[in-house]
C-alpha positions as a Python dict, from the first residue, in 0.01 Angstrom:
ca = {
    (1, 'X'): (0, 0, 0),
    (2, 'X'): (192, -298, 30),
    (3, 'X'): (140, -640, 193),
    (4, 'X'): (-101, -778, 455),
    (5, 'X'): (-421, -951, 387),
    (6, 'X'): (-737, -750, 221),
    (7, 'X'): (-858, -707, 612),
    (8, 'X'): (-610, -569, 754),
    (9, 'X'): (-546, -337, 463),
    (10, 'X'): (-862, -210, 488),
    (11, 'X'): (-857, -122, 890),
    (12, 'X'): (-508, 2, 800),
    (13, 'X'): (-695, 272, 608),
    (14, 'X'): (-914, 368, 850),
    (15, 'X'): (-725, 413, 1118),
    (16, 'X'): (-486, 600, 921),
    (17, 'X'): (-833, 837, 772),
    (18, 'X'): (-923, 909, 1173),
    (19, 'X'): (-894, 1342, 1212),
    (20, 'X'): (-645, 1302, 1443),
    (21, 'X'): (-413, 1085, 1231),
    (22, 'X'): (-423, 1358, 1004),
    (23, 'X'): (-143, 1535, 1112),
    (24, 'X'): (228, 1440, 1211),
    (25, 'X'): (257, 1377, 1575),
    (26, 'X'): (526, 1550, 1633),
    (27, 'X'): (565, 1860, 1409),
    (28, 'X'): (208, 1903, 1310),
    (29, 'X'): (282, 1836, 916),
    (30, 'X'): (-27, 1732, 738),
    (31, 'X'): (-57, 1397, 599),
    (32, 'X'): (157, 1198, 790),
    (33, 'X'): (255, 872, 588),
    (34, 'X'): (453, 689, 815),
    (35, 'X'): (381, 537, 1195),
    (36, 'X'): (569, 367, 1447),
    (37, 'X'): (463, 10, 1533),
    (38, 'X'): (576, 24, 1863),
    (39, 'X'): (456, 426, 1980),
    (40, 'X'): (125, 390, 1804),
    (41, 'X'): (162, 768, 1652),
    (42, 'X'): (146, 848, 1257),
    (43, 'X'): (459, 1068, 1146),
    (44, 'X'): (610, 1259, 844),
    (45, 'X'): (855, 1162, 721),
    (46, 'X'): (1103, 1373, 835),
    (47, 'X'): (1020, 1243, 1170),
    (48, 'X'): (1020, 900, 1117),
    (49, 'X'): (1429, 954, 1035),
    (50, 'X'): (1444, 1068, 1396),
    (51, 'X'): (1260, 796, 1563),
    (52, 'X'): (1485, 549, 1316),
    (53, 'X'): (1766, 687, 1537),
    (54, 'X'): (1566, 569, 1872),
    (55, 'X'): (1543, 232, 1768),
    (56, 'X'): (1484, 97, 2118),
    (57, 'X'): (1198, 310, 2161),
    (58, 'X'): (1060, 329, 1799),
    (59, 'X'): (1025, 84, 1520),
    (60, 'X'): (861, 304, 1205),
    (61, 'X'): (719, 157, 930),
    (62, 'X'): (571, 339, 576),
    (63, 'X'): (208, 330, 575),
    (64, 'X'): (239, 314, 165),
    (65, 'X'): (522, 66, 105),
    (66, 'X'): (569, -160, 415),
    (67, 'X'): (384, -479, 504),
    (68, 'X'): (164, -423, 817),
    (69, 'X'): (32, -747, 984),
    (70, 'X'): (-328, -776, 1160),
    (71, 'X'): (-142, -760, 1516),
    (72, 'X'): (29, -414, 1442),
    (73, 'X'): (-295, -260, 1295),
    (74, 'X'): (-477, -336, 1610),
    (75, 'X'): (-205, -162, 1797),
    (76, 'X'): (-251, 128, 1562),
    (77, 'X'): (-612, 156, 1586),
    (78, 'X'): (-584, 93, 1950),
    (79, 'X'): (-344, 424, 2009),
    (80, 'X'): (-331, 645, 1699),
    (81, 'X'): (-153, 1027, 1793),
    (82, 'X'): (-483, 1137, 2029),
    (83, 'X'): (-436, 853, 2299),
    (84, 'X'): (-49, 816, 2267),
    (85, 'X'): (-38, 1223, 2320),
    (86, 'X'): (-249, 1209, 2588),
    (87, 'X'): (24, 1020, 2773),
    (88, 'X'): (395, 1165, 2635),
    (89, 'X'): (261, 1472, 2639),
    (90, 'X'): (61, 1511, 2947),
    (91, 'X'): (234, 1744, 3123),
    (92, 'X'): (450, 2005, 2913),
    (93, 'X'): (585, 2293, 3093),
    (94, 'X'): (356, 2582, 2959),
    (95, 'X'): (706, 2779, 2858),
    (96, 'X'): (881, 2466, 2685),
    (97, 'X'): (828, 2544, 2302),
    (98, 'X'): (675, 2277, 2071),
    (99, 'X'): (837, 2314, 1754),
    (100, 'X'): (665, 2274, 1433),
    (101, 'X'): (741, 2130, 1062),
    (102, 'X'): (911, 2417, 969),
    (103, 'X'): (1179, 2471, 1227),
    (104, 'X'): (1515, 2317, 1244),
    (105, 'X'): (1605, 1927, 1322),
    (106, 'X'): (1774, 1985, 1655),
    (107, 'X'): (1487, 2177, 1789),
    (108, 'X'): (1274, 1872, 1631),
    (109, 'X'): (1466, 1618, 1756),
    (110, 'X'): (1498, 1695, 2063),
    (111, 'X'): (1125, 1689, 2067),
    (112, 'X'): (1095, 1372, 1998),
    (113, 'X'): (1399, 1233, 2198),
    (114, 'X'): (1224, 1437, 2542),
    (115, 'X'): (911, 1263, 2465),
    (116, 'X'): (944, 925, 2413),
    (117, 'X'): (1336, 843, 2532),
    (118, 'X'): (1351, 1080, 2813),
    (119, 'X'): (972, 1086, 2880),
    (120, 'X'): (1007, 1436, 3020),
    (121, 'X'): (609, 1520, 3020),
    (122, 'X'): (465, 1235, 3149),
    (123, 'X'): (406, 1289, 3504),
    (124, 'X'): (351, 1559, 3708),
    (125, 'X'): (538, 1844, 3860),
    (126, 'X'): (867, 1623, 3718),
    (127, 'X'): (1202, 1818, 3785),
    (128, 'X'): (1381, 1919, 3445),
    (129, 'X'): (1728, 2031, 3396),
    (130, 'X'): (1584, 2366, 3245),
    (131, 'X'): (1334, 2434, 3489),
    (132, 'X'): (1523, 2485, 3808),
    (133, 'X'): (1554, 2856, 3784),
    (134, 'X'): (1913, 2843, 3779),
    (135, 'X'): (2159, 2749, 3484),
    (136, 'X'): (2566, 2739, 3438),
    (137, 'X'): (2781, 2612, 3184),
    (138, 'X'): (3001, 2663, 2863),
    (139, 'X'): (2881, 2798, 2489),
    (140, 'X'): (3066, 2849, 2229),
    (141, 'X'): (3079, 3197, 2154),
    (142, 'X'): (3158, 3407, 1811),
    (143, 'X'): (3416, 3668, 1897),
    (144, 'X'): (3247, 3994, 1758),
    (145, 'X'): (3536, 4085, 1580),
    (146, 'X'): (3753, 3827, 1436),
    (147, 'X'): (3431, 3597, 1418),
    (148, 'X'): (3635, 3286, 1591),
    (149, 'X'): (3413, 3078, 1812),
    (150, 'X'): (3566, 3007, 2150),
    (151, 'X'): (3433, 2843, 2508),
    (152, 'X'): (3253, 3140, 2742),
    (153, 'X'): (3105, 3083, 3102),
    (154, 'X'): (2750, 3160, 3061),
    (155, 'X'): (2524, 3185, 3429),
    (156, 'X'): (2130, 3240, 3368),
    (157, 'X'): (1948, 3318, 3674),
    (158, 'X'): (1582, 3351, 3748),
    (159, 'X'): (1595, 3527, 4092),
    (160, 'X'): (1803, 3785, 3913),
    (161, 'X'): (1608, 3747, 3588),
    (162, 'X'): (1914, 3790, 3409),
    (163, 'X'): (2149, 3632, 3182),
    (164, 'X'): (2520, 3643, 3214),
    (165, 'X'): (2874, 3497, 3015),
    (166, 'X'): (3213, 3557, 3116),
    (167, 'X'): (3502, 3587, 2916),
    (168, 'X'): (3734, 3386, 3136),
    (169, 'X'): (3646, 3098, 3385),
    (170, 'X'): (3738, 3281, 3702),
    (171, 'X'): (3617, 3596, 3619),
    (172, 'X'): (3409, 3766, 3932),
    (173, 'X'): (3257, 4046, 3695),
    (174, 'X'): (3027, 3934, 3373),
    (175, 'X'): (3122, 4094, 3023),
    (176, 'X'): (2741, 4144, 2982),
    (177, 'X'): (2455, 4112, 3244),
    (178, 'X'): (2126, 4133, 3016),
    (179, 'X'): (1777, 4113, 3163),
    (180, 'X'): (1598, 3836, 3042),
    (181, 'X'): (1315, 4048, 2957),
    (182, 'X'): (1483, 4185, 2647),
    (183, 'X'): (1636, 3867, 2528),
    (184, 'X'): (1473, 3684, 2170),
    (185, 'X'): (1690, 3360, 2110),
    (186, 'X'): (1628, 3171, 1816),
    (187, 'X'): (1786, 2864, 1654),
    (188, 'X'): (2023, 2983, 1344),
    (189, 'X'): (2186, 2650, 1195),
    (190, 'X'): (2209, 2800, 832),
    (191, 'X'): (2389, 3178, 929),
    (192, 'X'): (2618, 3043, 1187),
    (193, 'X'): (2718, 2710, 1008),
    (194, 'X'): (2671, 2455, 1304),
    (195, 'X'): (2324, 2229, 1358),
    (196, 'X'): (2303, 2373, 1714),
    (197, 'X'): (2349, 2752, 1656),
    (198, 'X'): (2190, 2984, 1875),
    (199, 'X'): (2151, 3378, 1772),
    (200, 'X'): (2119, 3526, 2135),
    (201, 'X'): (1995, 3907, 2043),
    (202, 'X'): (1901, 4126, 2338),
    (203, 'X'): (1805, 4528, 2358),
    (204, 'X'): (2094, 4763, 2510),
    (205, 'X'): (2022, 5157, 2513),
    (206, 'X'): (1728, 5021, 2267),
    (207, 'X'): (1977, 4928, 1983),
    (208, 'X'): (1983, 4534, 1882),
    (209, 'X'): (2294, 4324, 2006),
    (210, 'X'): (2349, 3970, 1828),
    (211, 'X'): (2570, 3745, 2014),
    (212, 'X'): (2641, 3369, 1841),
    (213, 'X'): (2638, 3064, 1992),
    (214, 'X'): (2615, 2685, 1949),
    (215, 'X'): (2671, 2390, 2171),
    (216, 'X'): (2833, 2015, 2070),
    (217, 'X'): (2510, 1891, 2225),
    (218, 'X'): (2202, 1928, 2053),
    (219, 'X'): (2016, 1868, 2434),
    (220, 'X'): (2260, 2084, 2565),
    (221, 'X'): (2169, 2373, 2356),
    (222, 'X'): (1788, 2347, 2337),
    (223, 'X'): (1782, 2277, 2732),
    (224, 'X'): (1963, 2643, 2724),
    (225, 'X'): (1707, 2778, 2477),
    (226, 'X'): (1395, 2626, 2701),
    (227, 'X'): (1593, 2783, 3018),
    (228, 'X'): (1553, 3083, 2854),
    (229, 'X'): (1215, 3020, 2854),
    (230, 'X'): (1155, 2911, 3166),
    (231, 'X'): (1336, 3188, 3315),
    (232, 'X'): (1111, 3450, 3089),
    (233, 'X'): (796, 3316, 3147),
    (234, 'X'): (820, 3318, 3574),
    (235, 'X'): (1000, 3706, 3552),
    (236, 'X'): (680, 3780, 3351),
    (237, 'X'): (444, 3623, 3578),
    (238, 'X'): (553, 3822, 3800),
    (239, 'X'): (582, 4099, 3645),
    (240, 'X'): (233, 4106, 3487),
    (241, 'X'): (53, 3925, 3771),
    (242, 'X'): (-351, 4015, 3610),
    (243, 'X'): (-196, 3829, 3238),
    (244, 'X'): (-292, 3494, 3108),
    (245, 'X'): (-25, 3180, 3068),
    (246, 'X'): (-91, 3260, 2694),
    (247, 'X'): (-49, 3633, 2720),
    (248, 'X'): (284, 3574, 2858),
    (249, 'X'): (400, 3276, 2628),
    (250, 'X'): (299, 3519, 2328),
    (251, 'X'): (578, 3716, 2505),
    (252, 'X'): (852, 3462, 2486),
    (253, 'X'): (1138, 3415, 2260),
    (254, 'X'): (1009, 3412, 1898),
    (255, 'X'): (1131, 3326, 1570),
    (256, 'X'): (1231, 3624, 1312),
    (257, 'X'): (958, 3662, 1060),
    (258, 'X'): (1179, 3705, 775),
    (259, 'X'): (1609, 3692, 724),
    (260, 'X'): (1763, 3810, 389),
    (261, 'X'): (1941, 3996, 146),
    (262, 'X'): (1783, 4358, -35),
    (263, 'X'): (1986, 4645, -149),
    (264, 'X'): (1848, 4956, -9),
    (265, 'X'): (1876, 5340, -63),
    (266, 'X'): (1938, 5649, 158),
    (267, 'X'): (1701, 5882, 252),
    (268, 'X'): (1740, 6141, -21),
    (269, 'X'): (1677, 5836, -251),
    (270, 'X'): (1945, 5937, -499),
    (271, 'X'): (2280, 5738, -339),
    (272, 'X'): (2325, 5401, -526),
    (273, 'X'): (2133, 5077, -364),
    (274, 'X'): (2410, 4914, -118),
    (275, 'X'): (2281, 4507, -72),
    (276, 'X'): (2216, 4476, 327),
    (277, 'X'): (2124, 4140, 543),
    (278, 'X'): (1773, 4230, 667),
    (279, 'X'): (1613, 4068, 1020),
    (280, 'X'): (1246, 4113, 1024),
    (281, 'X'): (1154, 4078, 1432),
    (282, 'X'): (803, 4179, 1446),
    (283, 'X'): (786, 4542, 1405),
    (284, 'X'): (1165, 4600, 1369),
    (285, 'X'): (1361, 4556, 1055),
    (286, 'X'): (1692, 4579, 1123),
    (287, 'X'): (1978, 4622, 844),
    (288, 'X'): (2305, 4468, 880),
    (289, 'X'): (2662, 4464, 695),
    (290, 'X'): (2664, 4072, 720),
    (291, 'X'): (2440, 3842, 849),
    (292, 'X'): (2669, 3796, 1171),
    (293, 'X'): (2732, 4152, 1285),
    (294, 'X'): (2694, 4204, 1623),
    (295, 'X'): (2499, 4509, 1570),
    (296, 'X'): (2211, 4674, 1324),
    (297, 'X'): (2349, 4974, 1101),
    (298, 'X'): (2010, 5052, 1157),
    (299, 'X'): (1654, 5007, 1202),
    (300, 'X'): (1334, 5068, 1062),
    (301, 'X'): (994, 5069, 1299),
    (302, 'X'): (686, 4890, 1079),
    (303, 'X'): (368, 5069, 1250),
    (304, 'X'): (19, 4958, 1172),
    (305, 'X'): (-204, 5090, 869),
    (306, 'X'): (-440, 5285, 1123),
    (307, 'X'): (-111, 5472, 1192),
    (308, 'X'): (-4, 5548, 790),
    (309, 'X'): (215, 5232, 695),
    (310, 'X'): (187, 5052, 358),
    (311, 'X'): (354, 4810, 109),
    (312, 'X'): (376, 4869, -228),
    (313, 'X'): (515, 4671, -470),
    (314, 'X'): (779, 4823, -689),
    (315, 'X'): (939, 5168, -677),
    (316, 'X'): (817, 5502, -667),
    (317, 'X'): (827, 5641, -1077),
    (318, 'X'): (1168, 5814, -1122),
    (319, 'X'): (1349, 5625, -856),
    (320, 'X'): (1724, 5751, -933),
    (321, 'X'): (1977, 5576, -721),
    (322, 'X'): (2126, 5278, -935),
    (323, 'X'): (2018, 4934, -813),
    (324, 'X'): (2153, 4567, -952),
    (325, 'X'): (1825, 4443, -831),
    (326, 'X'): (1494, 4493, -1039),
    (327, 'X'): (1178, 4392, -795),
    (328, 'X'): (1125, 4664, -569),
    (329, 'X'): (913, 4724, -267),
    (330, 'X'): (866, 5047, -105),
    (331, 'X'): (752, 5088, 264),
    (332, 'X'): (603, 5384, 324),
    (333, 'X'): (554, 5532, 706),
    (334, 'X'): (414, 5890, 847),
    (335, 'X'): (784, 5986, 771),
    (336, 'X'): (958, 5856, 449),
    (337, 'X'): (930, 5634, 179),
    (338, 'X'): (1185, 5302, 212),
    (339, 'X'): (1266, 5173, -88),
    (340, 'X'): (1424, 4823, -137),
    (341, 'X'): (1486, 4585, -430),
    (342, 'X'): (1530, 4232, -435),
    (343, 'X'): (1686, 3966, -654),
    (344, 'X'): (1388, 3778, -736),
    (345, 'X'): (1011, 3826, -737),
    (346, 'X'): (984, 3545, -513),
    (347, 'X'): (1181, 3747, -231),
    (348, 'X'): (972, 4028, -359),
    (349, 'X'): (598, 3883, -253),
    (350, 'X'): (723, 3689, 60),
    (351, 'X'): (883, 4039, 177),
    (352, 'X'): (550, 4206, 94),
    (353, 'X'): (374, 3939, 271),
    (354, 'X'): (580, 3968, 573),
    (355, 'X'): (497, 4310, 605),
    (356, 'X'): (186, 4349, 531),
    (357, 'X'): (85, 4098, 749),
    (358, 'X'): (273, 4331, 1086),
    (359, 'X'): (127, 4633, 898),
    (360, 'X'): (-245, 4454, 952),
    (361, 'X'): (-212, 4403, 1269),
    (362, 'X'): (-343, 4670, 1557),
    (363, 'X'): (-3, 4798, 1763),
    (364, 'X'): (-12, 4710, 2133),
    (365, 'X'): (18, 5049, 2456),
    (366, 'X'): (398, 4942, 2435),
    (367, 'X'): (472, 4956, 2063),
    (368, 'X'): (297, 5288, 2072),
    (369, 'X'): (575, 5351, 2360),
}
């Protein structure tokens, strides 16, 4: 630790060692080794190159390598993350989602940027742009064939409960109306190539539809994503009048468990092993060509053990189709056997672990549906 007298050092450590320094203010990573001299909150550092672009509202220093002087430590010690939550995050909307360490920087900074620039959830019953019931404007859209990305109308409404885009400006009929029910949307910066991309994927005649989206404005994008929300959350209140705020956010847009390449094999198990993108969303893998097809070339439903699914690691003796890949998994349901490989034994256990943990969990009246 560097700098500042012996004192001040020393009541620099213990405010830093209080539980609820312990973790990052504002994605929840543990031991946070930055803070901001101005906000009072310990950070990661991951964070602390967010807040570096909010200099007028944060100045962040490292708790390791910076000088700290007694006048700053008291300001630490007289906030810390508990007390300086307790006011920039008073009043969250129970829909808006709080992302974590682990999900992408837009969604992160825009976090941080509602908190302390915008100060969104510090007073009560405050009007935000996603929370209105009502939203308009323009997405970039990937064309489902050629895969360009160009400007659609898009029109989500909560007295509807649906989501709409047009393919023209003027147009009086939507290209799809989707109830917001059966919408997931989840932020995709790595498959679709832009910071702000948006996979949209929605249920029609119970197959999976992927739609692509971004926005030149990271607020502009996550206010669309928290819309969606927003818009989700008051159609299920509604709908499910007896459930809990919690039992309904559970129900809101989620991120995929897993995303990646296997090869898999037909159901006689003797065709070669073709190499598939595969979407984990809960209990529905879904197999696609590429990782931006519109739709699944199929699906495979991932009950619970009480109902006769397993894991196994490797393939069944004998396996005959010819495979590139060498570390197998097999899933194996009241039906068939699956069998997958993939191209490392990394991808191996964390597909194992995926599905065993959906596999250990009880299935809900509408799964069994």
């Amino acid at each position: 630790m560097a700098g500042g007298s012996e004192k001040s050092m020393k009541a620099l450590k213990e405010v830093w060692r209080r539980v609820e320094n312990s973790l990052c203010a504002d994605c929840g990573k543990p031991e946070p080794d930055w803070a901001s001299s101005t906000l009072g909150v310990f950070i990661c550092l991951s964070c602390s190159g967010i807040h570096r672009n909010i200099p007028s509202i944060s100045k962040v220093k490292s708790l390791k390598m910076d000088h700290w002087d007694d006048a700053q430590v008291q300001f630490l010690a007289k906030h810390g993350n508990a007390v300086t939550k307790a006011t920039y995050e008073a009043h969250i909307p129970i829909y808006y989602y709080q992302p974590n360490y682990s999900d992408c920087q837009v969604l992160r900074e825009q976090w941080i940027r509602a908190k302390y620039e915008r100060k969104e959830f510090t007073e009560p019953g405050k009007q935000l742009l996603y929370s209105d019931g009502v939203k308009e404007g323009i997405l970039w859209k990937r064309g489902r064939d050629n895969g360009q990305f160009l400007p659609r109308k898009f029109l989500l409404s909560e007295r509807e409960g649906c989501l709409k885009y047009f393919t023209k400006q003027d147009a009086k009929e939507p290209k799809i109306n989707v109830k917001v029910d059966v919408i997931n949307a989840t932020f995709q910066p790595v498959k679709i190539g832009n910071p702000n991309g948006l996979q949209i994927t929605y249920l029609k005649d119970n197959k999976t539809r992927n739609i692509f989206v971004y926005h030149e404005s990271g607020k502009e994008v996550v206010d669309w994503f928290n819309a969606i929300r927003s818009v989700q959350f008051h159609y299920l209140k509604v709908a499910f009048p007896i459930a809990s705020d919690n039992e309904i956010k559970n129900r809101l847009t989620r991120n995929f468990l897993k995303e990646g390449y296997m090869e898999k094999t037909g159901p006689k198990q003797r065709e070669a092993f073709k190499k598939r993108w595969f979407t984990l969303d809960h209990r529905r893998l879904m197999y696609f060509k590429d990782p931006l097809d519109a739709f699944a070339k199929g699906e495979v439903f991932v009950g619970s053990k009480e109902n006769g699914y397993s894991v196994q690691k490797g393939l069944p003796l004998g396996t005959q189709g010819n495979f590139s890949w060498h570390y197998g998994l097999t899933i194996v349901t009241p039906d068939r056997e699956y069998l997958f490989t993939c191209e490392t034994e990394t991808d191996q256990l964390d597909w194992i672990a995926a599905f065993t943990s959906i596999i250990n969990q009880a299935m809900t009246p509408q799964e069994y549906a």
